[in-house]
Amino acid sequence: MGKKLKRLAAFGAAAALCLSIGMFAGCGGEKGEQGEKGEQGIQGIQGEPGTKWFTGKGLPDGQTLEGVREGDFYINLNTNTIYVKGAESWSLLVNVNESNNVSKWDGTIPGWQAPNLSEQEIIANRPVSYVVKEDLKTVDIYNAEAFAWFAYRAVIGKTGFNGYTVNLHCDVDLDNQMWIPIGLGARSNAVGVAFQGTFNGNGHTIYNLNGTKFWSAIEYGEFTNPVTEETKTGLYIPYENGIVKADIEIFANGDREIPYGLFATTKNATIKNLNIEGINIDMEARRFEGDDGVINNLDNKGYFNYSIIADSVAAFVGFAHGDLTLQNLRAGRKGGADFIKNCQAAAGIAARIYSGKGDADGKTGEYGKLIVENCENNVAITGIAGNGDTIAYVNSVNAYNPGGNDKTGGIICDARYYSEMLIEKCVNNAKLTGHNVGGIVGARQGTGSMVSPSRITECANYGEIAARSYGGGIIGFRNVEQNGSNAVYVISDCTNYGKLTYRSYDYKGTGELLKTVSGLGGIVGYFNLKSANALIVNCANYGDIEISNVSNSIGGIVGAIDVNNLNNGKLTLSNCFNAGTLSCENGNINISKDLIYGQVINKASMVEIDSFLYLYGLVNAGSFKNLSQA
């Protein structure tokens, strides 16, 4: 056992006891000297004679503690954090709170007295468990109260934490309180309020994230901005915290799309080493009566409606601008009851990534990077068109557009407009339902100049894929025209174990069945080549694929291959294996003889298949069943 571990064994119980009773004088030895800041030293830890303890309400400062030497200890009474003195500086040893129970949030924001106090006075009221080190550009969060303050600063203070690293030092139970997301904003105006730093969860867990309460609390009408005291008309949440009453403005796109997640929006951000469990997000489209003279007159009822839909919804990140790095994240508990439903563009980890840095929508200018590593989804996700066989039908702008914007992904929903992408070692374990559905990525669309190949590698899907249009075990829908010499899309060493299904459904609730053009594939549901080269290598499908009441294109590896507007794009399938059973009931399917890929669509008669489709080392161990004749 090393010297530091011996010390820990000697003082661990004594330190915990001292912390629990809130005093240090007399613990483990006699009183030591007083430092220049009044810190009280306590020396004489049993087994380590001469070791000193220093206490205070700030951070350890070797310059102002008399007699401090290597091997001494310091306790921050605000955070119950123990530091040990090294040869040249102090280093964090342990936070005693971390061994206690989960820190539970009561739903209030501590210290908020806006708009009665100045910005400086508000900051002065922040919890002592929220520690800012401006010189290091770090924020340390030690309990739920501090975590709530962090979110408040992001939403009301409109602090982006640009360049800061935020460290979480405890588990936090949000207790199903209404969670107003960090970086509250929308796709078109999130640049000003998006989270722009690094959030390190240090392996901790956030429990009971409730977006349903947030959604139901949104109102439309006249409200007062809590910071500027300006009266506005629009979407807001009436917030009350003790004696404090303030209206929180909700930003929405012109087409009323609102993102949501622990982080609603990010910009050039990194989120890592964090778990979220107990996810409750149900955001069915809502309409508000109110004549603003702009919104379409819906349903010919003689009044104007302000309609909103949840677009870009995920456990961690709703909408991402610029670069995004996601590492070691877990959404939901395996076998748990976590869910996200009634959302357009939803995913377990992050929903939409539009990395363009030239405009607020993320579609132009320099494109950013998307890096996703070691992430896991256990959240059952149901898109707008996925409530059993019937969905609520709303005749509003962009809402419930069958086969349109609804996308669902286990890890990422909609990734587009980036120069580099790596999704590695990610797993989906939950059932996913929607129009365009992928176990790892729901849809990859858009254009961009790639500086390196886009890669999805060593990923696996175990969840059922229930698609209303296109569905794939790894990617549901891939429609992209990439530019640059490195415009190569690689899916390698990926496996699907989940069942894939397509069934026509009654989307209006009138008995009328919607039968969309579709494609189901064990790895990719739909591939549009255009100008990019694509390679699927060392991939396998073990999931059964079933369709009913529709004409469909299915394949053990790829469903539909679209060569419309083909511009030198090529698809190579190499060393792939299918063991799934492909079946059809009351419908027609298009499929290759070896069951590996489905129909090649939009192919001109003069274009030969072998000019754009290359097949090597493919093995099929599956079979086909016509259930209508069974």
PDB file of C-alpha atoms in Angstrom, residues 420-517:
ATOM      1  CA  GLU A 420     -15.846  14.799 -40.414  1.00  0.00           C
ATOM      2  CA  MET A 421     -17.836  12.150 -38.565  1.00  0.00           C
ATOM      3  CA  LEU A 422     -16.851   9.233 -36.343  1.00  0.00           C
ATOM      4  CA  ILE A 423     -19.415   7.121 -34.502  1.00  0.00           C
ATOM      5  CA  GLU A 424     -17.637   4.300 -32.714  1.00  0.00           C
ATOM      6  CA  LYS A 425     -18.482   1.538 -30.226  1.00  0.00           C
ATOM      7  CA  CYS A 426     -22.098   2.636 -29.696  1.00  0.00           C
ATOM      8  CA  VAL A 427     -25.051   0.400 -28.811  1.00  0.00           C
ATOM      9  CA  ASN A 428     -28.830   0.690 -28.933  1.00  0.00           C
ATOM     10  CA  ASN A 429     -30.867  -1.702 -26.768  1.00  0.00           C
ATOM     11  CA  ALA A 430     -34.338  -0.112 -26.987  1.00  0.00           C
ATOM     12  CA  LYS A 431     -37.308  -0.285 -29.340  1.00  0.00           C
ATOM     13  CA  LEU A 432     -37.443   2.598 -31.833  1.00  0.00           C
ATOM     14  CA  THR A 433     -40.556   3.656 -33.751  1.00  0.00           C
ATOM     15  CA  GLY A 434     -41.049   6.343 -36.401  1.00  0.00           C
ATOM     16  CA  HIS A 435     -40.844   7.090 -40.116  1.00  0.00           C
ATOM     17  CA  ASN A 436     -37.105   6.989 -40.822  1.00  0.00           C
ATOM     18  CA  VAL A 437     -35.544   4.853 -38.109  1.00  0.00           C
ATOM     19  CA  GLY A 438     -32.004   3.655 -37.469  1.00  0.00           C
ATOM     20  CA  GLY A 439     -30.619   1.722 -34.524  1.00  0.00           C
ATOM     21  CA  ILE A 440     -27.570   4.011 -34.416  1.00  0.00           C
ATOM     22  CA  VAL A 441     -28.372   6.904 -36.815  1.00  0.00           C
ATOM     23  CA  GLY A 442     -31.907   7.725 -37.961  1.00  0.00           C
ATOM     24  CA  ALA A 443     -30.922   9.747 -41.016  1.00  0.00           C
ATOM     25  CA  ARG A 444     -27.787  11.181 -42.545  1.00  0.00           C
ATOM     26  CA  GLN A 445     -28.652  13.948 -45.014  1.00  0.00           C
ATOM     27  CA  GLY A 446     -27.433  17.216 -46.440  1.00  0.00           C
ATOM     28  CA  THR A 447     -24.332  18.343 -48.281  1.00  0.00           C
ATOM     29  CA  GLY A 448     -20.879  19.276 -47.122  1.00  0.00           C
ATOM     30  CA  SER A 449     -17.223  19.201 -48.057  1.00  0.00           C
ATOM     31  CA  MET A 450     -15.637  16.286 -46.220  1.00  0.00           C
ATOM     32  CA  VAL A 451     -12.021  16.509 -45.062  1.00  0.00           C
ATOM     33  CA  SER A 452     -11.938  12.849 -44.033  1.00  0.00           C
ATOM     34  CA  PRO A 453     -14.181   9.804 -44.501  1.00  0.00           C
ATOM     35  CA  SER A 454     -17.312   9.574 -42.375  1.00  0.00           C
ATOM     36  CA  ARG A 455     -17.220   6.386 -40.333  1.00  0.00           C
ATOM     37  CA  ILE A 456     -19.606   4.306 -38.277  1.00  0.00           C
ATOM     38  CA  THR A 457     -17.666   1.441 -36.800  1.00  0.00           C
ATOM     39  CA  GLU A 458     -18.015  -1.298 -34.163  1.00  0.00           C
ATOM     40  CA  CYS A 459     -21.633  -0.407 -33.392  1.00  0.00           C
ATOM     41  CA  ALA A 460     -24.523  -2.746 -32.615  1.00  0.00           C
ATOM     42  CA  ASN A 461     -28.299  -2.618 -32.450  1.00  0.00           C
ATOM     43  CA  TYR A 462     -30.332  -4.987 -30.260  1.00  0.00           C
ATOM     44  CA  GLY A 463     -33.614  -3.077 -30.228  1.00  0.00           C
ATOM     45  CA  GLU A 464     -36.651  -3.606 -32.440  1.00  0.00           C
ATOM     46  CA  ILE A 465     -36.953  -1.174 -35.358  1.00  0.00           C
ATOM     47  CA  ALA A 466     -40.584  -0.350 -36.221  1.00  0.00           C
ATOM     48  CA  ALA A 467     -40.388   1.878 -39.306  1.00  0.00           C
ATOM     49  CA  ARG A 468     -43.186   3.666 -41.175  1.00  0.00           C
ATOM     50  CA  SER A 469     -40.959   4.414 -44.135  1.00  0.00           C
ATOM     51  CA  TYR A 470     -37.262   3.526 -44.045  1.00  0.00           C
ATOM     52  CA  GLY A 471     -35.574   1.477 -41.347  1.00  0.00           C
ATOM     53  CA  GLY A 472     -32.130   0.002 -40.757  1.00  0.00           C
ATOM     54  CA  GLY A 473     -30.367  -1.747 -37.936  1.00  0.00           C
ATOM     55  CA  ILE A 474     -27.553   0.806 -38.109  1.00  0.00           C
ATOM     56  CA  ILE A 475     -28.796   3.645 -40.396  1.00  0.00           C
ATOM     57  CA  GLY A 476     -32.392   4.210 -41.450  1.00  0.00           C
ATOM     58  CA  PHE A 477     -32.128   6.748 -44.251  1.00  0.00           C
ATOM     59  CA  ARG A 478     -28.990   7.985 -45.970  1.00  0.00           C
ATOM     60  CA  ASN A 479     -29.467  10.680 -48.623  1.00  0.00           C
ATOM     61  CA  VAL A 480     -26.448  12.869 -49.145  1.00  0.00           C
ATOM     62  CA  GLU A 481     -24.289  14.454 -51.767  1.00  0.00           C
ATOM     63  CA  GLN A 482     -20.800  14.996 -50.374  1.00  0.00           C
ATOM     64  CA  ASN A 483     -18.024  16.987 -51.962  1.00  0.00           C
ATOM     65  CA  GLY A 484     -14.247  16.642 -51.789  1.00  0.00           C
ATOM     66  CA  SER A 485     -11.739  13.893 -52.525  1.00  0.00           C
ATOM     67  CA  ASN A 486     -12.476  12.304 -49.136  1.00  0.00           C
ATOM     68  CA  ALA A 487     -16.221  11.985 -49.734  1.00  0.00           C
ATOM     69  CA  VAL A 488     -16.323   8.389 -48.526  1.00  0.00           C
ATOM     70  CA  TYR A 489     -18.925   6.922 -46.207  1.00  0.00           C
ATOM     71  CA  VAL A 490     -17.783   3.800 -44.333  1.00  0.00           C
ATOM     72  CA  ILE A 491     -19.851   1.434 -42.188  1.00  0.00           C
ATOM     73  CA  SER A 492     -17.613  -1.256 -40.770  1.00  0.00           C
ATOM     74  CA  ASP A 493     -17.738  -4.047 -38.192  1.00  0.00           C
ATOM     75  CA  CYS A 494     -21.359  -3.301 -37.276  1.00  0.00           C
ATOM     76  CA  THR A 495     -24.022  -5.828 -36.298  1.00  0.00           C
ATOM     77  CA  ASN A 496     -27.795  -5.804 -36.084  1.00  0.00           C
ATOM     78  CA  TYR A 497     -29.646  -8.251 -33.832  1.00  0.00           C
ATOM     79  CA  GLY A 498     -32.962  -6.405 -33.670  1.00  0.00           C
ATOM     80  CA  LYS A 499     -36.137  -7.248 -35.558  1.00  0.00           C
ATOM     81  CA  LEU A 500     -37.214  -4.799 -38.284  1.00  0.00           C
ATOM     82  CA  THR A 501     -40.872  -4.281 -39.203  1.00  0.00           C
ATOM     83  CA  TYR A 502     -42.975  -2.140 -41.526  1.00  0.00           C
ATOM     84  CA  ARG A 503     -46.757  -1.931 -41.300  1.00  0.00           C
ATOM     85  CA  SER A 504     -49.085   0.537 -43.000  1.00  0.00           C
ATOM     86  CA  TYR A 505     -51.011   2.576 -40.448  1.00  0.00           C
ATOM     87  CA  ASP A 506     -54.009   4.820 -39.903  1.00  0.00           C
ATOM     88  CA  TYR A 507     -52.301   8.187 -39.504  1.00  0.00           C
ATOM     89  CA  LYS A 508     -55.489  10.292 -39.444  1.00  0.00           C
ATOM     90  CA  GLY A 509     -57.566   8.030 -37.259  1.00  0.00           C
ATOM     91  CA  THR A 510     -60.154   7.765 -40.057  1.00  0.00           C
ATOM     92  CA  GLY A 511     -59.497   4.198 -41.170  1.00  0.00           C
ATOM     93  CA  GLU A 512     -57.402   5.348 -44.118  1.00  0.00           C
ATOM     94  CA  LEU A 513     -54.142   3.410 -44.257  1.00  0.00           C
ATOM     95  CA  LEU A 514     -50.970   5.242 -45.212  1.00  0.00           C
ATOM     96  CA  LYS A 515     -48.701   3.168 -47.442  1.00  0.00           C
ATOM     97  CA  THR A 516     -45.426   4.976 -48.016  1.00  0.00           C
ATOM     98  CA  VAL A 517     -42.555   3.997 -50.244  1.00  0.00           C
TER      99      VAL A 517
END
